[in-house]
Short mmCIF file of C-alpha atoms in Angstrom, two decimals:
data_model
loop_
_atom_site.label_atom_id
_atom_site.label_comp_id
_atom_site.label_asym_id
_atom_site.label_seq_id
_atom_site.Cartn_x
_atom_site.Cartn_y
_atom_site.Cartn_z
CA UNK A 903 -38.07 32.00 5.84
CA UNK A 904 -39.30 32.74 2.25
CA UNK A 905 -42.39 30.40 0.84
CA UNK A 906 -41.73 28.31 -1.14
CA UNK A 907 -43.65 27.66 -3.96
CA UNK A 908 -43.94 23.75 -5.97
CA UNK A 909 -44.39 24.57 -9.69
CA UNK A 910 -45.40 20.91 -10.44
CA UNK A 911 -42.97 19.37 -13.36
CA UNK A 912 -44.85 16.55 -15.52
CA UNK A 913 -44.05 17.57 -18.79
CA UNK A 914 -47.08 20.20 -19.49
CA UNK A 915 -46.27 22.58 -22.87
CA UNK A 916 -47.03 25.25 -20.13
CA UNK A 917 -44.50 24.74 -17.59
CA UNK A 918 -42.11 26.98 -18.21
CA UNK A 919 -44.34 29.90 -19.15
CA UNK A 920 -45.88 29.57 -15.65
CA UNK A 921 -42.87 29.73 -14.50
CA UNK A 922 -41.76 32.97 -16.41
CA UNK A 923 -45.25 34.68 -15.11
CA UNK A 924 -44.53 33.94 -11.57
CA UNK A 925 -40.88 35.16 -11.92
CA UNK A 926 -42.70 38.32 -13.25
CA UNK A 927 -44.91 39.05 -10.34
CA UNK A 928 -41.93 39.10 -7.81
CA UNK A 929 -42.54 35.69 -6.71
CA UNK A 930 -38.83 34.28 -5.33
CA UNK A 931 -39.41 30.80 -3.89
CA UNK A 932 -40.64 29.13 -7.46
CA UNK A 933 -39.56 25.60 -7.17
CA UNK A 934 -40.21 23.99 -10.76
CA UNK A 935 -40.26 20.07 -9.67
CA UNK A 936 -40.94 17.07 -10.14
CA UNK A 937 -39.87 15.86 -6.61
CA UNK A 938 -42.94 14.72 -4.43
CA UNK A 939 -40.52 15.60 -1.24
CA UNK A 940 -40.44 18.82 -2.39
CA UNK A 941 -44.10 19.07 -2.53
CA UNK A 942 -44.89 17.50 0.57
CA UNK A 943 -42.93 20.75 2.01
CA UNK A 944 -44.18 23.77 -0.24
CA UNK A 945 -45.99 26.56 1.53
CA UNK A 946 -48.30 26.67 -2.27
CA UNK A 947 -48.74 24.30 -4.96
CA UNK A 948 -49.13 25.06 -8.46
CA UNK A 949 -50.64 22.59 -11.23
CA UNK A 950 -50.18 23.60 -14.64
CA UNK A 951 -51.21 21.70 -17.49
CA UNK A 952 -52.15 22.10 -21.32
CA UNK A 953 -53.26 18.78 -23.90
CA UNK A 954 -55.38 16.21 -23.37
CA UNK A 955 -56.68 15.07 -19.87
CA UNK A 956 -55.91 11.30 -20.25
CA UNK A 957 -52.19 12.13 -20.84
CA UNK A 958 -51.72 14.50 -18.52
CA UNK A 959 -53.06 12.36 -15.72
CA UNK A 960 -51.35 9.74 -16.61
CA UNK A 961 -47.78 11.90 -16.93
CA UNK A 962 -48.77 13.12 -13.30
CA UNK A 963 -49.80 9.63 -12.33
CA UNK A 964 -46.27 8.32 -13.80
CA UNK A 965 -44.04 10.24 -11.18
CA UNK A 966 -43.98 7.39 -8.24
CA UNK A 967 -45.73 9.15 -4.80
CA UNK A 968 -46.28 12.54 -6.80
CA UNK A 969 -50.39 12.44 -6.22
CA UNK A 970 -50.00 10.95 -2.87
CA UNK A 971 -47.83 13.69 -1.99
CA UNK A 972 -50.45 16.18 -3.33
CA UNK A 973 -53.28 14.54 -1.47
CA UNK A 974 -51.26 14.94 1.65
CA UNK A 975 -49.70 18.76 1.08
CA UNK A 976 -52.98 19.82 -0.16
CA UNK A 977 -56.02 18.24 1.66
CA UNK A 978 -54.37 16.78 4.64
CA UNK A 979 -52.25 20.46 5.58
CA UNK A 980 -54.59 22.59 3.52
CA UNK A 981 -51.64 24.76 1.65
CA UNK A 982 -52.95 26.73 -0.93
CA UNK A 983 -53.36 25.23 -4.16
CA UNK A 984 -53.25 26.67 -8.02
CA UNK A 985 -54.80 24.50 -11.08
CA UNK A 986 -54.14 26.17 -14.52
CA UNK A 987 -55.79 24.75 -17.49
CA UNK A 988 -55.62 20.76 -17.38
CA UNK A 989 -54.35 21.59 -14.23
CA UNK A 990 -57.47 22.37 -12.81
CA UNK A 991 -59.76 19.97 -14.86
CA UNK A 992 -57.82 17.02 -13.12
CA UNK A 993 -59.29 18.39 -10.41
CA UNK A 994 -62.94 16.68 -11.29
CA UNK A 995 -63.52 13.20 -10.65
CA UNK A 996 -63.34 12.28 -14.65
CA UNK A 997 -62.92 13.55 -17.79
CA UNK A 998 -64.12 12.10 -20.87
CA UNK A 999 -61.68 13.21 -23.50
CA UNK A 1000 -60.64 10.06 -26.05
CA UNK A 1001 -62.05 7.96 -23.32
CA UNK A 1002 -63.23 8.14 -20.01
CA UNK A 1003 -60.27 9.18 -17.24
CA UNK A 1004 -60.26 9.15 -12.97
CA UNK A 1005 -59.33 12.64 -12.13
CA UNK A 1006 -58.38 13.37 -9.00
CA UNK A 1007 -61.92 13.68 -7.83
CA UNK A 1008 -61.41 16.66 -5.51
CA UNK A 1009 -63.91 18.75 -7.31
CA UNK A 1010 -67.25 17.07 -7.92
CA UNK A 1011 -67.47 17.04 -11.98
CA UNK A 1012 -66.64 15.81 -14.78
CA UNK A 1013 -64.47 17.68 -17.78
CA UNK A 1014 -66.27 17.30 -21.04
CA UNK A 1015 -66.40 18.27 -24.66
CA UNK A 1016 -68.03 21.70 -25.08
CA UNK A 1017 -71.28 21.44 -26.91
CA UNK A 1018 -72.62 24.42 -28.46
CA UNK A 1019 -75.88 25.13 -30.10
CA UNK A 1020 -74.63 26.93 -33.24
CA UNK A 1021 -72.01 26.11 -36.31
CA UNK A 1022 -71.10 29.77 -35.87
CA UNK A 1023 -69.73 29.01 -32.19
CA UNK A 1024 -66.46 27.26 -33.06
CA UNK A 1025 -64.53 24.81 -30.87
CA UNK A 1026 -62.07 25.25 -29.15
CA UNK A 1027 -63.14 28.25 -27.35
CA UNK A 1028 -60.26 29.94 -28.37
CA UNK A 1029 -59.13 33.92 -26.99
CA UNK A 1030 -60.01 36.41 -24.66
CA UNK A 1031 -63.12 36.41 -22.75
CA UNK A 1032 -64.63 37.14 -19.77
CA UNK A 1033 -64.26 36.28 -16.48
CA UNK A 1034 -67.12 36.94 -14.38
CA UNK A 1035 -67.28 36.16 -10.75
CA UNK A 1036 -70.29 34.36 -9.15
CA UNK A 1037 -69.68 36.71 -6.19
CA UNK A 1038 -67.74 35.97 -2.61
CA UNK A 1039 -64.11 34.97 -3.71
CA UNK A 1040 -61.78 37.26 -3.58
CA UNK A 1041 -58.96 35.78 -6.05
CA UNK A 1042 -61.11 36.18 -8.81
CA UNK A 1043 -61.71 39.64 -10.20
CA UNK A 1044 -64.28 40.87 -13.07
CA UNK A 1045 -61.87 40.91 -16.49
CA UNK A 1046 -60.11 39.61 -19.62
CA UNK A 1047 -58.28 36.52 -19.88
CA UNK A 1048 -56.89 34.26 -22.41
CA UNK A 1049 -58.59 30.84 -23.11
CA UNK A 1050 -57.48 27.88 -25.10
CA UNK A 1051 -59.85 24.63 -24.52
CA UNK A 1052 -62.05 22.15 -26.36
CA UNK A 1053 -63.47 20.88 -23.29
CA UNK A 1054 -64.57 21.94 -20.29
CA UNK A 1055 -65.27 21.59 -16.27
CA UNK A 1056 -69.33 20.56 -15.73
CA UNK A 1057 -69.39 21.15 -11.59
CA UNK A 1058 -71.63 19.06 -9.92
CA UNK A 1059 -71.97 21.57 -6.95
CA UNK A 1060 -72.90 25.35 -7.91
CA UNK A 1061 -70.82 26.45 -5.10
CA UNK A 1062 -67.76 25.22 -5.97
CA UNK A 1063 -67.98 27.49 -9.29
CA UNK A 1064 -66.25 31.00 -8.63
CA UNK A 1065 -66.42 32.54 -12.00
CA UNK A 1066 -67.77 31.84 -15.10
CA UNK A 1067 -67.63 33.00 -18.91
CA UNK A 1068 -69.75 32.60 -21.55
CA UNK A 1069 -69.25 30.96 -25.21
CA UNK A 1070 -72.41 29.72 -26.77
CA UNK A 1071 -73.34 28.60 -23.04
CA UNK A 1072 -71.88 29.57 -19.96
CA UNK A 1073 -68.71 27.60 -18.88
CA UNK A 1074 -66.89 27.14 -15.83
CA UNK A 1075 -64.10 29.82 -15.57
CA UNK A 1076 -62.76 29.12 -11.50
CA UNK A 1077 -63.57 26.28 -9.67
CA UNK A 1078 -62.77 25.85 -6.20
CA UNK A 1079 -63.08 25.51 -2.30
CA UNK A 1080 -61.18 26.32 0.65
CA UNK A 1081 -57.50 26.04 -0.10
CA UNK A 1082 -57.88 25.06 -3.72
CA UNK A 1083 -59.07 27.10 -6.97
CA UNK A 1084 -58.67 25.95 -10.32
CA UNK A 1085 -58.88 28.40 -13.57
CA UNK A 1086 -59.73 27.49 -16.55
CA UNK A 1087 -58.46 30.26 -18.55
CA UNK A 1088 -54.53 31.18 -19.01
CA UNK A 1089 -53.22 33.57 -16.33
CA UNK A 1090 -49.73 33.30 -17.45
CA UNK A 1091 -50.85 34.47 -21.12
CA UNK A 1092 -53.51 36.65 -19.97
CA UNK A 1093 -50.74 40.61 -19.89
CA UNK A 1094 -51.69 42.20 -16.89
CA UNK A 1095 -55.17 41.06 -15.68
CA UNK A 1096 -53.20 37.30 -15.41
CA UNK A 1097 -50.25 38.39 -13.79
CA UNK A 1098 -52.82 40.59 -11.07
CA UNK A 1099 -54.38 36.99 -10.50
CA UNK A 1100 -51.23 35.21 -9.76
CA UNK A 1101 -50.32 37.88 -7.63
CA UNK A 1102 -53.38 37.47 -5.66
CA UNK A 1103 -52.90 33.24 -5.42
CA UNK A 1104 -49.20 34.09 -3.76
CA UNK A 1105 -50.73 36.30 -1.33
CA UNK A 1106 -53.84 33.78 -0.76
CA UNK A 1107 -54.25 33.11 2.99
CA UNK A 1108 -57.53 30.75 2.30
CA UNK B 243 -69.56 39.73 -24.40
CA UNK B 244 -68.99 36.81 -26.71
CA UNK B 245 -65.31 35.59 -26.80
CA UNK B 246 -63.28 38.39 -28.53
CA UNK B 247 -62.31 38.77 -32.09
CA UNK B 248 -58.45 38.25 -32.10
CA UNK B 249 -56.23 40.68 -33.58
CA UNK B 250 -52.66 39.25 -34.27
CA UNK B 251 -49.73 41.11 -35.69
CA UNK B 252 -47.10 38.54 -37.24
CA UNK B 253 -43.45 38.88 -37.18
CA UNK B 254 -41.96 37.12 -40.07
CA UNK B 255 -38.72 35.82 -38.88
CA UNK B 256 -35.57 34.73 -40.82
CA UNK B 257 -31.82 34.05 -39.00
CA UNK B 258 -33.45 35.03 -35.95
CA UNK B 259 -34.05 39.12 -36.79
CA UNK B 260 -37.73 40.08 -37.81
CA UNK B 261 -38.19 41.01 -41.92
CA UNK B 262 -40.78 42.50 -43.47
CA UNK B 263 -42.83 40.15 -46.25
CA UNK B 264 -43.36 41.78 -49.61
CA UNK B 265 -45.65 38.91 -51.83
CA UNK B 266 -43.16 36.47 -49.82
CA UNK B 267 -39.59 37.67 -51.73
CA UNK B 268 -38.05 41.30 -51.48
CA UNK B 269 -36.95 41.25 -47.54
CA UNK B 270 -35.68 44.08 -45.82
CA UNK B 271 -34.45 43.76 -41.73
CA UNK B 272 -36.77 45.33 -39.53
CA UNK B 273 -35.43 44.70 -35.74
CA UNK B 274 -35.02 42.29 -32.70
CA UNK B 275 -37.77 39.86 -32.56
CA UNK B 276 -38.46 39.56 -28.71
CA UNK B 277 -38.18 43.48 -28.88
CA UNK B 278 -41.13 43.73 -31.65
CA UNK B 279 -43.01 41.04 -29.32
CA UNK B 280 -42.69 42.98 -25.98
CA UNK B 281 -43.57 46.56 -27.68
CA UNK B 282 -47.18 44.20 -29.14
CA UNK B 283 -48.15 42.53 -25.69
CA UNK B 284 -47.74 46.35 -24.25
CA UNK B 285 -49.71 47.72 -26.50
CA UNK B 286 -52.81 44.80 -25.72
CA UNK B 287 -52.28 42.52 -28.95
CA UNK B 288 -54.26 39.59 -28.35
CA UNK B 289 -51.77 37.16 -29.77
CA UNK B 290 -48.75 36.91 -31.64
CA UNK B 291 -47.63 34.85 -34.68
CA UNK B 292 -43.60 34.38 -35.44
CA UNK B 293 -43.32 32.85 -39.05
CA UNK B 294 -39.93 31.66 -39.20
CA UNK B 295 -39.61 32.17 -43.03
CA UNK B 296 -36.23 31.02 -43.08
CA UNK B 297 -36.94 27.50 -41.55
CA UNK B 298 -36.90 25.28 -44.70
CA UNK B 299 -33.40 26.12 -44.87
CA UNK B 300 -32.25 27.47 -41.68
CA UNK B 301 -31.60 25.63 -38.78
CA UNK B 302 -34.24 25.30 -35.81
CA UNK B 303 -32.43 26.36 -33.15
CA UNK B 304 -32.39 30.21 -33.78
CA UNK B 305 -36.22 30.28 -33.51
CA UNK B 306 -36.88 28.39 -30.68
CA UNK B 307 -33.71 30.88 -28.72
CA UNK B 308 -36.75 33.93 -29.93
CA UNK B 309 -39.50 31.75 -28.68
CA UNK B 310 -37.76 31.00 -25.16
CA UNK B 311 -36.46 34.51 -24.96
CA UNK B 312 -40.25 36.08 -26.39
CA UNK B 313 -41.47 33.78 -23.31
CA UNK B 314 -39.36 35.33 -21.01
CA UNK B 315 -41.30 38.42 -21.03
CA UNK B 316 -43.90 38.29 -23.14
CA UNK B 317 -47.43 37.34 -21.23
CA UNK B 318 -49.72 36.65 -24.77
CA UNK B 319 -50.37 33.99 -26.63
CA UNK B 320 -47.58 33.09 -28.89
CA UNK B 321 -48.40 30.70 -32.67
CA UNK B 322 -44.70 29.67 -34.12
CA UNK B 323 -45.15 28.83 -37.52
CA UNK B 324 -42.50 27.75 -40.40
CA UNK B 325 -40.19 24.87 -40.88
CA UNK B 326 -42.42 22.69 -38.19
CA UNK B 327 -42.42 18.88 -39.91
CA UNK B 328 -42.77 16.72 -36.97
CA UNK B 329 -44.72 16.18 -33.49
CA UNK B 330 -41.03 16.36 -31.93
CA UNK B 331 -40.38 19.62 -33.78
CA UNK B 332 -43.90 20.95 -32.14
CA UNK B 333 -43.03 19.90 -29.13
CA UNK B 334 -39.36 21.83 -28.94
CA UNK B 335 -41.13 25.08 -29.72
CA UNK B 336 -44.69 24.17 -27.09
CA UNK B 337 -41.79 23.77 -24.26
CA UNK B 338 -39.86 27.18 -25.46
CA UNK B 339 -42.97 28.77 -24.68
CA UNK B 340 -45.00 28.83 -27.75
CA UNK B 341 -48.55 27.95 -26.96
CA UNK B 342 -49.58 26.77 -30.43
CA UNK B 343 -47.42 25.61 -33.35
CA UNK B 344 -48.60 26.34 -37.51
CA UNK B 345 -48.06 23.35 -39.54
CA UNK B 346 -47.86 24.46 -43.35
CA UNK B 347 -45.45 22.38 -46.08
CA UNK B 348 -45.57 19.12 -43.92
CA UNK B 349 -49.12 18.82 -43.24
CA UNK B 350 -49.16 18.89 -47.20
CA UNK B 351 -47.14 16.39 -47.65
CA UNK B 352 -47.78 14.33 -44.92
CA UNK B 353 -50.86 15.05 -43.54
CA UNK B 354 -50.64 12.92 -40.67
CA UNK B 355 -48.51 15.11 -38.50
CA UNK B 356 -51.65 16.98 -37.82
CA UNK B 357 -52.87 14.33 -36.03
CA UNK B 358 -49.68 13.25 -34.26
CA UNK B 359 -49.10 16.91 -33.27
CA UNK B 360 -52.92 17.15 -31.88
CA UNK B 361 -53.03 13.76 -30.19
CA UNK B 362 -49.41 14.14 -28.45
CA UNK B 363 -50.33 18.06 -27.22
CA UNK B 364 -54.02 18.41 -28.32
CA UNK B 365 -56.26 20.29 -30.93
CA UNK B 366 -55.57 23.20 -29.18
CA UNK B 367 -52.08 24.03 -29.68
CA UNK B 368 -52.37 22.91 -33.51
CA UNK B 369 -52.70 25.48 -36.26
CA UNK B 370 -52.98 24.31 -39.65
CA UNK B 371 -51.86 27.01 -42.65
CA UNK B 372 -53.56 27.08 -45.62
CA UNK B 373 -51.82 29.04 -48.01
CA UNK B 374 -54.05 29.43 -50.83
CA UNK B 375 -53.83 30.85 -54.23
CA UNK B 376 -56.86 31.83 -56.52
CA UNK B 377 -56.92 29.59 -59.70
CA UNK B 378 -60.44 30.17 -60.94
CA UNK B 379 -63.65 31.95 -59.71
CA UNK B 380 -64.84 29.77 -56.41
CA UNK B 381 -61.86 27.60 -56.40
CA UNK B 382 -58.64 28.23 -54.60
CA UNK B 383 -55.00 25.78 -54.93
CA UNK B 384 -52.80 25.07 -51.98
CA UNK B 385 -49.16 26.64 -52.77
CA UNK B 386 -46.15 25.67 -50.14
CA UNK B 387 -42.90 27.26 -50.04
CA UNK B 388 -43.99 30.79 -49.54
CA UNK B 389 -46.42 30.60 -52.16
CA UNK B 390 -43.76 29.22 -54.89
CA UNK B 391 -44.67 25.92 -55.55
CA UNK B 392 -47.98 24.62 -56.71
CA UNK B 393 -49.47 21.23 -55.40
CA UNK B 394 -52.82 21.35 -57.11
CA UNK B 395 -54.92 20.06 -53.76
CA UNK B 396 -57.91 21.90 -53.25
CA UNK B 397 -57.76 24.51 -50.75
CA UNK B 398 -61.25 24.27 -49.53
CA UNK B 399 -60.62 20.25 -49.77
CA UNK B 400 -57.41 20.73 -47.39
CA UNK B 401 -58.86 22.83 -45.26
CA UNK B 402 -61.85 20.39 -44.49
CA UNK B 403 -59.03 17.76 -43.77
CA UNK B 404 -56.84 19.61 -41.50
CA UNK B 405 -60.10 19.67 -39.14
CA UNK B 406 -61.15 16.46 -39.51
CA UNK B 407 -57.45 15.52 -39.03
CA UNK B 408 -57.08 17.18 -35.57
CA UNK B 409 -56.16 20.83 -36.02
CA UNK B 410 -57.65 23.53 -33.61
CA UNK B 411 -57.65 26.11 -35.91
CA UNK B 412 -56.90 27.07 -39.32
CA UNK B 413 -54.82 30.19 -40.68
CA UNK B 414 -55.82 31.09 -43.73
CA UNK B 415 -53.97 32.93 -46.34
CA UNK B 416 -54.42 34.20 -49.82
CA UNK B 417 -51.11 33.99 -51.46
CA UNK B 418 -52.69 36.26 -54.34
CA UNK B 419 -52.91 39.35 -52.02
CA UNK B 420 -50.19 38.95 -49.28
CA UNK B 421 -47.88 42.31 -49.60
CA UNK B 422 -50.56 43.92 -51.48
CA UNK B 423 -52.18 46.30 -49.34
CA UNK B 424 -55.68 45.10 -50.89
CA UNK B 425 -57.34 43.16 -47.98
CA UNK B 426 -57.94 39.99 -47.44
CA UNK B 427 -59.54 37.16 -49.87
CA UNK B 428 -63.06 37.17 -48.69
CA UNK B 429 -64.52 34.67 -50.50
CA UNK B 430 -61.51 32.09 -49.76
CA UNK B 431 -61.76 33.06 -45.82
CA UNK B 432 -65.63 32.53 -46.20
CA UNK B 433 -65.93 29.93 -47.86
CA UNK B 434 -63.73 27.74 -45.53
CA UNK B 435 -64.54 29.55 -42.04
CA UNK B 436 -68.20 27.84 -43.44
CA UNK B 437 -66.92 24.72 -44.11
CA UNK B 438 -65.40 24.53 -40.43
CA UNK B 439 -65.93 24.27 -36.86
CA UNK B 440 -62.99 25.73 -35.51
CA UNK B 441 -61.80 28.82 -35.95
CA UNK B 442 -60.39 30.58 -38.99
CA UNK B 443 -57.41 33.31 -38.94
CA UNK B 444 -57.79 35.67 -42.12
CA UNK B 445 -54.36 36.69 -43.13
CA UNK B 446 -53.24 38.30 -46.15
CA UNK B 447 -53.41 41.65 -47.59
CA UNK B 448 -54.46 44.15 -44.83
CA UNK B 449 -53.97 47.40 -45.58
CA UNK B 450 -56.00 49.48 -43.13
CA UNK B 451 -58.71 48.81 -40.39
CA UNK B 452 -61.44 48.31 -42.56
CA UNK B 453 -60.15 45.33 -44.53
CA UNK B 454 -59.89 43.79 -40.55
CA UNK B 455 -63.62 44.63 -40.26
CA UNK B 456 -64.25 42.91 -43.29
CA UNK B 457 -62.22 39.55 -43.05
CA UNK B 458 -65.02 38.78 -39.61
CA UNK B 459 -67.81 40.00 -40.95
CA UNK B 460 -67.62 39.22 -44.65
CA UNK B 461 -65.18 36.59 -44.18
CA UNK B 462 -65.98 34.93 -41.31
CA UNK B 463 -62.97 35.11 -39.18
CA UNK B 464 -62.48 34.58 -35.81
CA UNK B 465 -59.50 36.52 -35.58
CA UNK B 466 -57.39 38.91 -38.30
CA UNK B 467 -53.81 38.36 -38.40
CA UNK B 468 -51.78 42.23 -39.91
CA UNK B 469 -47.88 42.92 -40.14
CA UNK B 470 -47.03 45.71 -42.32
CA UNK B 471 -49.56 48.13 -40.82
CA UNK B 472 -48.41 47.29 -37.59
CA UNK B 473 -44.79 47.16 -37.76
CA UNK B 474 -44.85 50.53 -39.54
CA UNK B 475 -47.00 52.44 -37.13
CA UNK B 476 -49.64 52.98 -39.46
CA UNK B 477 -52.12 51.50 -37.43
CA UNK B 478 -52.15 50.61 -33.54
CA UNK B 479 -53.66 47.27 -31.89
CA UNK B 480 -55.96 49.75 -29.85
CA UNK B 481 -57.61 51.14 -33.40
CA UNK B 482 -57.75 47.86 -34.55
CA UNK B 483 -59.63 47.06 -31.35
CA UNK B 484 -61.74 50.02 -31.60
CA UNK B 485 -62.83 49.81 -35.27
CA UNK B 486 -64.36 46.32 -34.61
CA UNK B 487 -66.32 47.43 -31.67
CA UNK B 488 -67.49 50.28 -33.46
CA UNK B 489 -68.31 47.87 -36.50
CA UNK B 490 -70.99 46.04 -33.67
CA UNK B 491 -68.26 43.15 -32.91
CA UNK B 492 -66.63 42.15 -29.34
CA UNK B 493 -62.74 43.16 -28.78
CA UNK B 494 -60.86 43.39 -26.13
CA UNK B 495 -60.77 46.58 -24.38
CA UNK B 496 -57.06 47.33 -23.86
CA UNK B 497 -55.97 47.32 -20.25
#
């Protein structure tokens, strides 16, 4: 039987875009949902997730047995797991972001506002830029991709950081370990390097 | 490499079907919008802007059918701008597919829906346009309406306020040399892109690949938004890409 894929529904601007991208790679079992029985089935979970980090945890938070469902789908049976964006910042264990938020607190971290050293580095890092892997993780690749954020993933652990990029500091491109990554930059707006990376996620065996 | 200098080529849209803007009046059809926006994201453009010129008295629904279809197969960055006056009109085009909306007339007028668009879908997805016309040396006037109607607010003023309002980013256009072929207002992009800490779109009189050099490193900008020497082959996103490397600044090398 085909995989099927849970392309988590909680009202992020990127949705459907997501969606679109992993039509576009040849995925066929894309399940856009909002169902927590559906996720507590999928063979790969996908988080997407654009905004602030208060609202979108509390969207996610808002759809009864949703997280629970996650918790069990994704650290209990180890499926892989995709956060894009807000997606994967919920991933830390808070974000401070018009007040301080529990994340999910799988990823040691907390998502903060990016603080710069120069006027002439503006905020939100905003457009292509690298990614550059820390070495050792095969999903991520050395390119181009599309970023849109004002704030940003501060690991506590180095070796949960996969790739990085660099805008008046270095930031946190790919967080991750074992069955779960997180990206901070835009696959499903990032042409062909972000479709090659979603590729690679469907055809994750972690 | 330093996060890229953005190169944009803009569709103007009206009644769904992409025009060509001459000083914002004489409009001649040019083509299929999501057409024009697949032929840019295969040739490496690093956004793209639809201005739905129409909007103020068109209805909605025809652009957000071009942003939902664009989205369909279009894998770039997409700004809708035109006709957006509330949070619930940003949100219909952020959930076609559009990943940041361009608030122009209403966040004149009201300029509170800058901060109800950035605190409902963030700072990110909100572009505020500053459509500016020269009205003495130094000092710039905000015009709405495709540069028709005067409001006599400051540009450099409005421009501070969009920020401090919310907006992630500010597109910035000189009314005075739109259509002309001249290049872009330096001194207005400067002079705000220095006022601000988030970044600054020049857009507004490119005629070739120098005047794109110029709006970053004279003006300031963080990215260069072009239409006519795009649309008419004149100039490619991959020489646009290639004159601002060889001008010493990062772009994207085009996969």
């Amino acid at each position: 039987m085909a995989e099927t894929i849970a392309l988590i529904d909680f009202g992020a601007g990127n949705l459907h875009s997501v969606h679109n991208a992993l039509i576009a790679t040849g995925a066929s079992g894309v399940i856009v949902t909002a169902d927590p029985d559906v996720v507590a089935t999928a063979d790969r979970i996908i988080l997407p997730g654009v905004g602030a980090f208060g609202a979108c945890r509390d969207a996610l938070a808002s759809i009864d047995g949703m997280i629970a469902a996650m918790e069990q789908r994704i650290l209990q049976d180890a499926v892989p797991f995709l956060g894009i964006c807000v997606g994967m910042q919920l991933l830390a264990d808070k974000g401070i972001e018009f007040g301080e938020h529990k994340g999910l607190g799988w990823i040691a971290g907390t998502v903060q506002a990016i603080e710069v050293p120069s006027a002439d580095i503006k905020i939100p890092h905003m457009g292509w830029n690298d990614v550059t892997p820390t070495g050792g993780h095969d999903l991520l690749e050395a390119g181009e991709a599309y970023y849109l954020h004002g704030y940003h993933f501060e690991a506590a652990n180095a070796d949960n950081i996969f790739a990085t990029t660099h805008h008046g500091r270095t930031l946190v491109s790919a967080i991750g370990r074992d069955n779960i990554v997180g990206v901070q930059f835009h696959p499903e707006k990032s042409q062909t390097y972000g479709l090659a990376f979603l590729k690679r996620f469907l055809e994750w065996k972690p | 490499m330093a996060v890229r200098i953005r190169v944009i080529p803009c569709l103007d849209v009206a009644g769904g079907r992409v025009v060509k803007g001459v000083n914002f009046v004489d409009l001649q059809d040019a083509g299929d919008p999501v057409e024009q926006a697949r032929a840019y994201d295969a040739a490496g453009a690093d956004e793209l802007c639809f201005l739905d010129i129409g909007a103020s008295h068109e209805k909605r629904d025809t652009i957000i059918d071009v942003v939902r279809r664009t989205a369909e197969v279009c894998f770039m960055p997409v700004t809708v701008g035109g006709g957006v006056r509330t949070a619930d009109d940003a949100r219909a085009l952020l959930m076609a597919g559009a990943d940041k909306v361009a608030v122009n007339s209403a966040a004149v007028t009201r300029p509170e829906v800058v901060s109800d668009i950035a605190g409902r879908f963030g700072s990110q997805c909100m572009v505020a346009s500053i459509d500016a016309r020269k009205v003495a040396e130094g000092r710039w006037e905000i015009f709405t309406h495709g540069g028709r109607t005067s409001t006599g607010i400051d540009a450099l003023e409005h421009a501070v306020r969009m920020a401090e309002l919310g907006a992630g980013e500010l597109l910035v256009t000189s009314m005075d040399r739109d259509g002309t072929r001249d290049g872009y207002d330096l001194s207005l992009t400067r002079v705000i892109a220095d006022a601000v800490s988030i970044p600054v779109v020049a857009s507004g009189g490119v005629g070739n690949l120098a005047h794109m050099v110029d709006g970053v490193i004279k003006g300031g900008a963080n990215a260069v938004l072009a239409a006519s020497i795009f649309h008419f082959g004149q100039h490619s996103v991959a020489e646009a890409h290639d004159a601002l490397r060889d001008a010493g600044l990062p772009a994207r090398h085009d996969s």
